[in-house]
Coordinates of C-alpha atoms in Angstrom, one line a residue:
M1 CA 19.8 -5.3 35.0
K2 CA 17.7 -2.2 35.2
N3 CA 20.1 -0.7 37.7
V4 CA 23.0 -1.6 35.6
W5 CA 21.5 0.3 32.6
L6 CA 20.6 3.3 34.7
N7 CA 24.0 3.3 36.3
F8 CA 25.6 3.3 32.8
I9 CA 23.3 6.1 31.4
Y10 CA 23.7 8.4 34.3
G11 CA 27.4 7.6 35.0
Y12 CA 29.4 6.0 38.0
A13 CA 32.8 6.0 39.4
R14 CA 35.1 3.6 41.1
M15 CA 36.0 5.2 44.6
R16 CA 39.0 4.1 46.8
I17 CA 38.4 5.1 50.5
D18 CA 41.6 5.4 52.7
G19 CA 41.5 5.9 56.5
P20 CA 41.0 4.0 59.8
Y21 CA 37.2 4.8 59.8
G22 CA 36.3 3.5 56.4
E23 CA 33.3 1.4 57.7
R24 CA 32.0 4.4 59.6
F25 CA 32.2 6.4 56.2
L26 CA 30.2 3.6 54.4
N27 CA 27.5 3.6 57.2
R28 CA 27.2 7.2 56.8
C29 CA 26.8 6.9 53.1
I30 CA 24.0 4.3 53.7
E31 CA 22.3 6.6 56.3
Y32 CA 22.1 9.4 53.7
N33 CA 20.9 7.2 51.0
I34 CA 23.9 7.5 48.8
H35 CA 23.9 4.5 46.3
I36 CA 27.1 2.5 46.6
W37 CA 27.6 -1.1 45.6
S38 CA 30.5 -3.8 45.1
I39 CA 32.1 -2.9 48.4
K40 CA 35.5 -4.7 48.9
R41 CA 38.3 -4.3 51.5
V42 CA 41.8 -4.4 49.8
G43 CA 43.9 -3.4 52.8
E44 CA 43.7 -2.6 56.7
E45 CA 42.7 0.9 55.8
R46 CA 41.7 0.8 52.4
I47 CA 38.3 0.0 50.8
V48 CA 37.1 0.2 47.3
C49 CA 33.5 0.4 45.8
Y50 CA 31.4 2.1 43.3
I51 CA 29.3 5.2 43.5
A52 CA 26.6 6.9 41.3
L53 CA 28.0 10.2 39.6
E54 CA 25.0 12.1 40.9
D55 CA 26.0 11.3 44.6
V56 CA 29.5 12.3 44.4
K57 CA 28.9 15.8 45.4
R58 CA 27.2 14.8 48.6
L59 CA 30.4 13.0 49.9
R60 CA 32.4 16.1 51.2
P61 CA 30.4 16.6 54.5
L62 CA 30.6 12.8 55.1
L63 CA 34.5 12.9 54.8
R64 CA 34.7 15.6 57.2
M65 CA 32.8 13.6 59.8
T66 CA 34.8 10.5 59.4
S67 CA 38.4 11.9 58.5
C68 CA 38.6 9.5 55.5
K69 CA 40.2 10.4 52.1
V70 CA 38.5 9.5 49.0
T71 CA 40.2 9.0 45.4
F72 CA 38.3 8.2 42.3
T73 CA 40.2 5.7 40.1
E74 CA 37.8 5.0 37.3
R75 CA 35.0 7.0 35.5
R76 CA 32.4 5.0 33.7
G77 CA 29.1 5.6 31.8
L78 CA 27.7 7.8 29.0
P79 CA 28.6 11.2 30.5
F80 CA 32.1 10.3 30.6
F81 CA 32.0 8.7 27.0
Y82 CA 30.5 11.9 25.7
K83 CA 33.3 13.9 27.2
K84 CA 35.9 11.7 25.6
M85 CA 34.0 11.9 22.1
W86 CA 33.8 15.6 22.5
K87 CA 37.6 15.9 22.9
R88 CA 38.0 13.8 19.9
G89 CA 35.7 16.1 17.7
G90 CA 37.2 15.3 14.4
F91 CA 36.9 11.6 14.9
T92 CA 33.5 11.8 16.2
A93 CA 32.3 14.0 13.4
G94 CA 33.8 11.6 11.0
I95 CA 31.9 8.6 12.4
F96 CA 28.6 10.4 12.5
S97 CA 29.2 11.7 9.0
F98 CA 30.0 8.3 7.6
V99 CA 26.8 6.7 9.3
I100 CA 24.7 9.6 7.9
V101 CA 26.1 9.1 4.5
L102 CA 25.8 5.6 4.7
L103 CA 22.0 5.8 5.8
V104 CA 21.3 8.1 3.0
L105 CA 22.8 5.9 0.3
S106 CA 21.1 2.9 1.7
N107 CA 17.7 4.4 1.2
M108 CA 18.3 5.7 -2.4
V109 CA 17.6 3.7 -5.7
W110 CA 20.8 2.6 -7.2
N111 CA 19.7 0.0 -9.8
I112 CA 16.5 -1.1 -11.7
S113 CA 16.6 -4.7 -12.8
I114 CA 14.1 -6.1 -15.4
E115 CA 13.7 -9.8 -16.3
G116 CA 11.7 -11.7 -18.8
A117 CA 10.6 -8.7 -20.9
S118 CA 11.2 -8.3 -24.8
P119 CA 13.2 -5.1 -25.7
K120 CA 9.9 -3.4 -26.6
V121 CA 8.1 -4.2 -23.3
E122 CA 11.2 -3.5 -21.2
H123 CA 11.4 0.0 -22.9
E124 CA 7.8 0.6 -22.1
L125 CA 8.3 -0.6 -18.5
R126 CA 11.3 1.8 -18.1
L127 CA 9.4 4.7 -19.2
A128 CA 6.4 3.8 -16.8
V129 CA 8.6 3.4 -13.7
Q130 CA 10.4 6.8 -14.5
E131 CA 6.9 8.5 -14.5
I132 CA 6.3 7.0 -11.0
G133 CA 9.6 8.5 -9.9
I134 CA 11.8 5.2 -9.7
K135 CA 14.9 6.8 -10.8
R136 CA 18.7 6.2 -9.8
G137 CA 19.3 8.6 -6.8
N138 CA 15.7 9.0 -5.7
F139 CA 14.8 8.1 -2.1
I140 CA 13.0 4.9 -1.7
F141 CA 10.8 6.3 1.2
M142 CA 9.4 9.0 -1.2
L143 CA 8.1 6.5 -3.7
P144 CA 4.8 4.4 -3.5
S145 CA 4.7 1.1 -1.9
V146 CA 5.7 -1.8 -3.8
E147 CA 2.1 -3.1 -4.2
E148 CA 1.0 0.3 -5.6
I149 CA 4.0 0.2 -8.1
Q150 CA 3.1 -3.4 -9.1
K151 CA -0.6 -2.3 -9.7
K152 CA 0.2 0.8 -11.8
V153 CA 2.9 -0.9 -14.1
T154 CA 0.6 -3.9 -14.6
D155 CA -2.3 -1.8 -15.5
Q156 CA -0.1 0.3 -17.9
I157 CA 1.8 -2.3 -19.8
E158 CA -0.8 -4.0 -22.2
D159 CA 1.6 -6.6 -23.5
A160 CA 2.2 -8.0 -20.0
T161 CA 0.1 -10.6 -18.2
W162 CA 1.8 -10.1 -14.9
I163 CA 4.5 -7.8 -13.5
G164 CA 6.1 -8.7 -10.1
V165 CA 8.0 -6.0 -8.2
K166 CA 10.5 -6.6 -5.5
L167 CA 12.6 -4.2 -3.7
N168 CA 15.8 -5.9 -2.8
G169 CA 18.1 -3.5 -0.8
T170 CA 18.5 -0.6 -3.1
T171 CA 17.6 -2.4 -6.3
F172 CA 14.1 -2.5 -7.8
Q173 CA 13.5 -5.9 -9.5
F174 CA 10.7 -6.3 -12.1
K175 CA 9.8 -9.8 -13.3
V176 CA 7.6 -9.7 -16.5
V177 CA 5.4 -12.3 -17.7
E178 CA 4.3 -11.4 -21.3
Q179 CA 1.2 -12.4 -22.9
T180 CA 1.4 -15.4 -25.2
L181 CA -1.5 -15.5 -27.6
P182 CA -2.2 -18.8 -29.1
E183 CA -2.0 -19.0 -32.8
K184 CA -5.6 -18.9 -34.3
Q185 CA -6.4 -22.4 -35.7
E186 CA -9.2 -23.1 -38.0
R187 CA -11.7 -25.2 -36.5
L188 CA -12.1 -28.2 -38.7
N189 CA -14.7 -30.1 -36.8
P190 CA -18.2 -29.9 -38.4
R191 CA -20.5 -27.8 -36.6
H192 CA -23.8 -26.1 -36.5
L193 CA -24.6 -22.5 -35.3
V194 CA -27.6 -22.2 -33.1
A195 CA -29.3 -19.3 -31.3
K196 CA -28.2 -18.9 -27.4
K197 CA -30.9 -16.5 -26.8
K198 CA -34.4 -15.5 -27.8
A199 CA -34.2 -12.8 -30.4
I200 CA -35.5 -11.2 -33.6
I201 CA -32.9 -11.5 -36.5
H202 CA -31.4 -8.2 -37.2
D203 CA -28.5 -8.9 -39.5
M204 CA -26.1 -11.8 -40.6
F205 CA -22.6 -12.2 -41.8
I206 CA -22.1 -15.8 -42.7
E207 CA -18.7 -17.0 -44.0
Q208 CA -19.6 -20.8 -44.4
G209 CA -22.6 -23.0 -44.0
Q210 CA -26.2 -23.0 -45.1
V211 CA -28.4 -20.1 -43.6
L212 CA -31.7 -21.2 -42.3
V213 CA -33.2 -17.9 -41.0
K214 CA -34.1 -14.7 -42.5
R215 CA -34.0 -11.0 -41.3
N216 CA -36.9 -10.0 -38.9
E217 CA -37.5 -13.6 -38.2
Y218 CA -38.2 -14.6 -34.5
V219 CA -36.0 -17.4 -33.0
D220 CA -36.0 -19.2 -29.8
K221 CA -33.1 -20.5 -27.6
G222 CA -31.6 -23.5 -29.3
D223 CA -33.1 -22.9 -32.8
L224 CA -30.7 -23.7 -35.7
L225 CA -29.4 -20.7 -37.5
V226 CA -26.7 -22.0 -39.9
S227 CA -26.4 -25.6 -40.9
G228 CA -23.1 -27.2 -41.2
F229 CA -24.6 -29.5 -44.1
I230 CA -24.2 -27.7 -47.4
G231 CA -24.7 -29.1 -51.1
K232 CA -27.9 -30.5 -52.8
E233 CA -29.8 -33.5 -51.4
G234 CA -28.0 -36.6 -51.9
N235 CA -24.8 -34.8 -52.5
T236 CA -24.3 -33.0 -49.0
Q237 CA -20.9 -32.6 -47.2
L238 CA -20.2 -31.5 -43.7
V239 CA -18.4 -28.2 -42.9
P240 CA -17.7 -26.1 -39.9
A241 CA -20.4 -23.4 -39.9
K242 CA -18.9 -19.9 -39.6
G243 CA -20.1 -16.4 -39.3
S244 CA -22.4 -14.2 -36.7
V245 CA -26.0 -13.8 -36.7
L246 CA -27.0 -10.5 -34.9
G247 CA -30.3 -10.4 -33.0
E248 CA -32.3 -7.9 -31.5
I249 CA -32.8 -8.8 -27.7
W250 CA -34.9 -7.4 -25.0
Y251 CA -33.6 -6.5 -21.5
K252 CA -35.7 -5.1 -18.6
S253 CA -34.2 -3.1 -15.5
E254 CA -35.5 -1.7 -12.4
V255 CA -33.7 1.3 -10.7
T256 CA -34.5 3.3 -7.6
I257 CA -33.0 6.8 -7.0
P258 CA -33.7 8.8 -3.8
L259 CA -34.5 12.5 -4.4
V260 CA -32.3 13.6 -1.5
N261 CA -28.8 12.0 -1.0
Q262 CA -26.4 12.8 1.5
F263 CA -22.7 11.8 1.1
E264 CA -19.3 12.6 2.0
T265 CA -16.8 14.4 -0.2
L266 CA -13.1 15.6 0.2
T267 CA -12.7 19.3 0.0
G268 CA -9.1 19.3 -1.3
E269 CA -7.8 20.9 2.0
G270 CA -5.4 18.8 4.2
K271 CA -2.5 18.8 6.6
T272 CA 0.5 16.6 6.2
Y273 CA 2.5 15.4 9.1
H274 CA 6.1 13.6 9.0
Y275 CA 7.3 11.2 11.6
L276 CA 10.2 9.0 12.5
S277 CA 8.8 5.8 13.9
I278 CA 11.2 4.3 16.2
F279 CA 9.9 1.0 17.8
N280 CA 6.4 2.0 16.9
F281 CA 7.0 5.2 18.8
D282 CA 6.2 8.3 16.5
L283 CA 8.6 11.2 16.7
P284 CA 7.3 14.2 14.9
V285 CA 9.7 15.7 12.4
W286 CA 7.6 18.3 10.5
G287 CA 4.1 19.4 11.2
W288 CA 3.1 19.8 15.0
K289 CA 0.0 21.8 15.0
K290 CA -3.2 19.7 15.2
H291 CA -5.4 20.2 12.2
R292 CA -8.7 22.1 12.8
F293 CA -11.0 20.1 10.6
E294 CA -14.3 19.1 11.9
K295 CA -14.2 15.9 9.8
A296 CA -11.2 14.4 8.2
E297 CA -9.9 11.1 6.8
A298 CA -6.5 9.8 7.6
F299 CA -4.1 8.4 4.9
E300 CA -0.9 6.7 6.2
R301 CA 2.1 5.6 4.4
K302 CA 5.2 4.1 5.9
H303 CA 8.8 3.3 4.6
S304 CA 11.4 1.2 6.5
I305 CA 14.8 2.9 6.9
R306 CA 17.6 0.6 5.7
L307 CA 21.3 0.3 6.5
L308 CA 23.0 -1.6 3.7
N309 CA 21.1 -5.0 3.7
W310 CA 19.5 -4.6 7.2
T311 CA 16.0 -3.0 7.9
L312 CA 16.5 -0.9 10.9
P313 CA 13.6 -0.6 13.6
V314 CA 13.0 2.9 12.2
Q315 CA 10.4 4.0 9.8
Y316 CA 9.7 7.2 7.9
K317 CA 6.0 7.8 8.3
K318 CA 3.9 10.3 6.4
K319 CA 0.2 10.9 7.5
Q320 CA -2.3 13.1 5.6
W321 CA -5.4 14.4 7.1
L322 CA -7.7 15.3 4.4
E323 CA -11.0 17.6 5.2
K324 CA -14.2 15.9 4.6
N325 CA -17.5 17.8 4.0
E326 CA -21.0 16.3 4.2
V327 CA -22.9 17.3 1.1
E328 CA -26.6 16.9 0.5
R329 CA -27.7 16.6 -3.1
E330 CA -31.4 17.2 -4.1
Y331 CA -32.7 16.0 -7.4
T332 CA -36.0 17.0 -9.1
V333 CA -38.0 14.2 -10.5
D334 CA -36.7 14.9 -14.0
E335 CA -33.1 14.8 -12.7
A336 CA -33.6 11.8 -10.7
V337 CA -35.1 10.0 -13.8
E338 CA -31.9 11.1 -16.0
V339 CA -29.6 9.7 -13.2
A340 CA -31.5 6.4 -13.0
K341 CA -31.5 6.0 -16.9
K342 CA -27.6 6.6 -16.8
M343 CA -27.2 4.1 -14.0
A344 CA -29.2 1.5 -15.4
R345 CA -27.6 1.8 -18.8
E346 CA -24.0 1.5 -17.3
E347 CA -25.2 -1.7 -15.4
L348 CA -26.4 -3.2 -18.5
K349 CA -23.4 -2.4 -20.5
E350 CA -21.4 -4.5 -17.8
R351 CA -23.5 -7.5 -18.5
L352 CA -23.5 -7.2 -22.3
P353 CA -20.6 -8.5 -24.8
D354 CA -18.1 -5.7 -25.8
D355 CA -19.5 -5.7 -29.3
A356 CA -23.1 -5.4 -28.3
V357 CA -25.1 -2.1 -29.3
I358 CA -28.0 -0.7 -27.4
K359 CA -30.5 0.2 -30.0
G360 CA -33.4 1.7 -27.9
E361 CA -34.5 2.6 -24.6
K362 CA -38.0 3.0 -23.1
V363 CA -39.3 3.7 -19.8
L364 CA -42.2 1.1 -18.8
H365 CA -43.2 2.5 -15.6
Q366 CA -42.4 5.6 -13.6
D367 CA -43.4 6.1 -9.9
V368 CA -42.5 8.4 -7.1
E369 CA -42.9 6.9 -3.4
N370 CA -41.3 7.8 -0.1
G371 CA -39.0 10.2 -1.7
K372 CA -37.6 8.0 -4.3
V373 CA -38.0 7.5 -8.0
K374 CA -38.6 4.1 -9.1
L375 CA -38.1 3.2 -13.1
K376 CA -38.8 0.2 -15.0
L377 CA -36.8 0.2 -18.4
H378 CA -37.0 -1.7 -21.5
Y379 CA -33.8 -2.0 -23.6
Q380 CA -33.4 -3.2 -27.4
V381 CA -30.0 -4.6 -27.8
I382 CA -28.2 -5.8 -30.9
E383 CA -25.6 -8.5 -30.1
D384 CA -24.4 -11.8 -31.7
I385 CA -26.6 -14.7 -30.7
T386 CA -24.8 -17.5 -32.2
T387 CA -23.2 -20.3 -30.3
E388 CA -21.6 -23.7 -31.6
Q389 CA -23.2 -27.0 -31.8
P390 CA -21.0 -29.9 -32.9
I391 CA -22.3 -32.3 -35.6
I392 CA -22.3 -35.8 -34.3
Q393 CA -21.8 -38.5 -37.3
G394 CA -25.4 -40.0 -37.7
D395 CA -27.3 -36.9 -37.2

């Protein structure tokens, strides 16, 4: 099979040998390592066979030695195919132009489909995808990947719970699942409000129920704050207690910051290479010189080339090398303390409810050991400490 393909690539011819010494001529060909095959006798003085195109020029001395006549009846292979195509230049140019235009059109955005979105969300989504570059006529391989597009539009459209993105041929399909907020229903079941944490009462905003605590009063976890029993003794009724009780809570945090930090950062310098990847073989298209960065990080992006509804085994590959630089940052003790405070505050905010407020901050202990600053911090936080406790009949 390998020889068949090689013969086709390099070209071969069907050869007719006339003369009384045909066998002698064939023996000479074999002796001089001339590649011939499919030998057949078709007459008393006529033999036909096939010969590689590269060996044709070596036949003349052998013909003189054997007094045979050779006629080439067929020519096959790529070299002869190219000559035929070259003679039909207009037809060939038309075919290549058609294929190129088809490839270009098959790798452009021609439609944007949005399903499941209200008019408002659909309008916001169309504006968002236009900012990304998804417009009719833009090349698909110049756009971010489907996963990146999905993340960007999902983060940007607040009224959508989930946005699915799919590339179907030359059409970007967006499927939207909008947020469905349940209607707020008044809770009719009787209940108390109790403390969920140790705290000192800072402030109260009670809509319904009997308040059992005062400002600046210490409460423990589980203590009753607002009772669901209202009215005078002997004439009480059950209600769902409503409101919020703000308490002052104490948090402790420990942070360690090295005085000398080493880290890598991108300098902003880079070099971009463009390839056509054919069967995982990268063929450079633009950018041939190797970058001269001592340290660099590579970022790769691939896009498949399509022809109508078929994905070809060809990819456009963009590879960026961004220069990295090692940076050494040295803090003074005061600077390290400030960084530690900021870090501890950010970590605390991640653990707190959104409506919590950090009232105060105090350094309990500060120590410098082995090139590191260690801090113990105390925080005063104001947050809602209420949680519900159902009232069971008979309590």
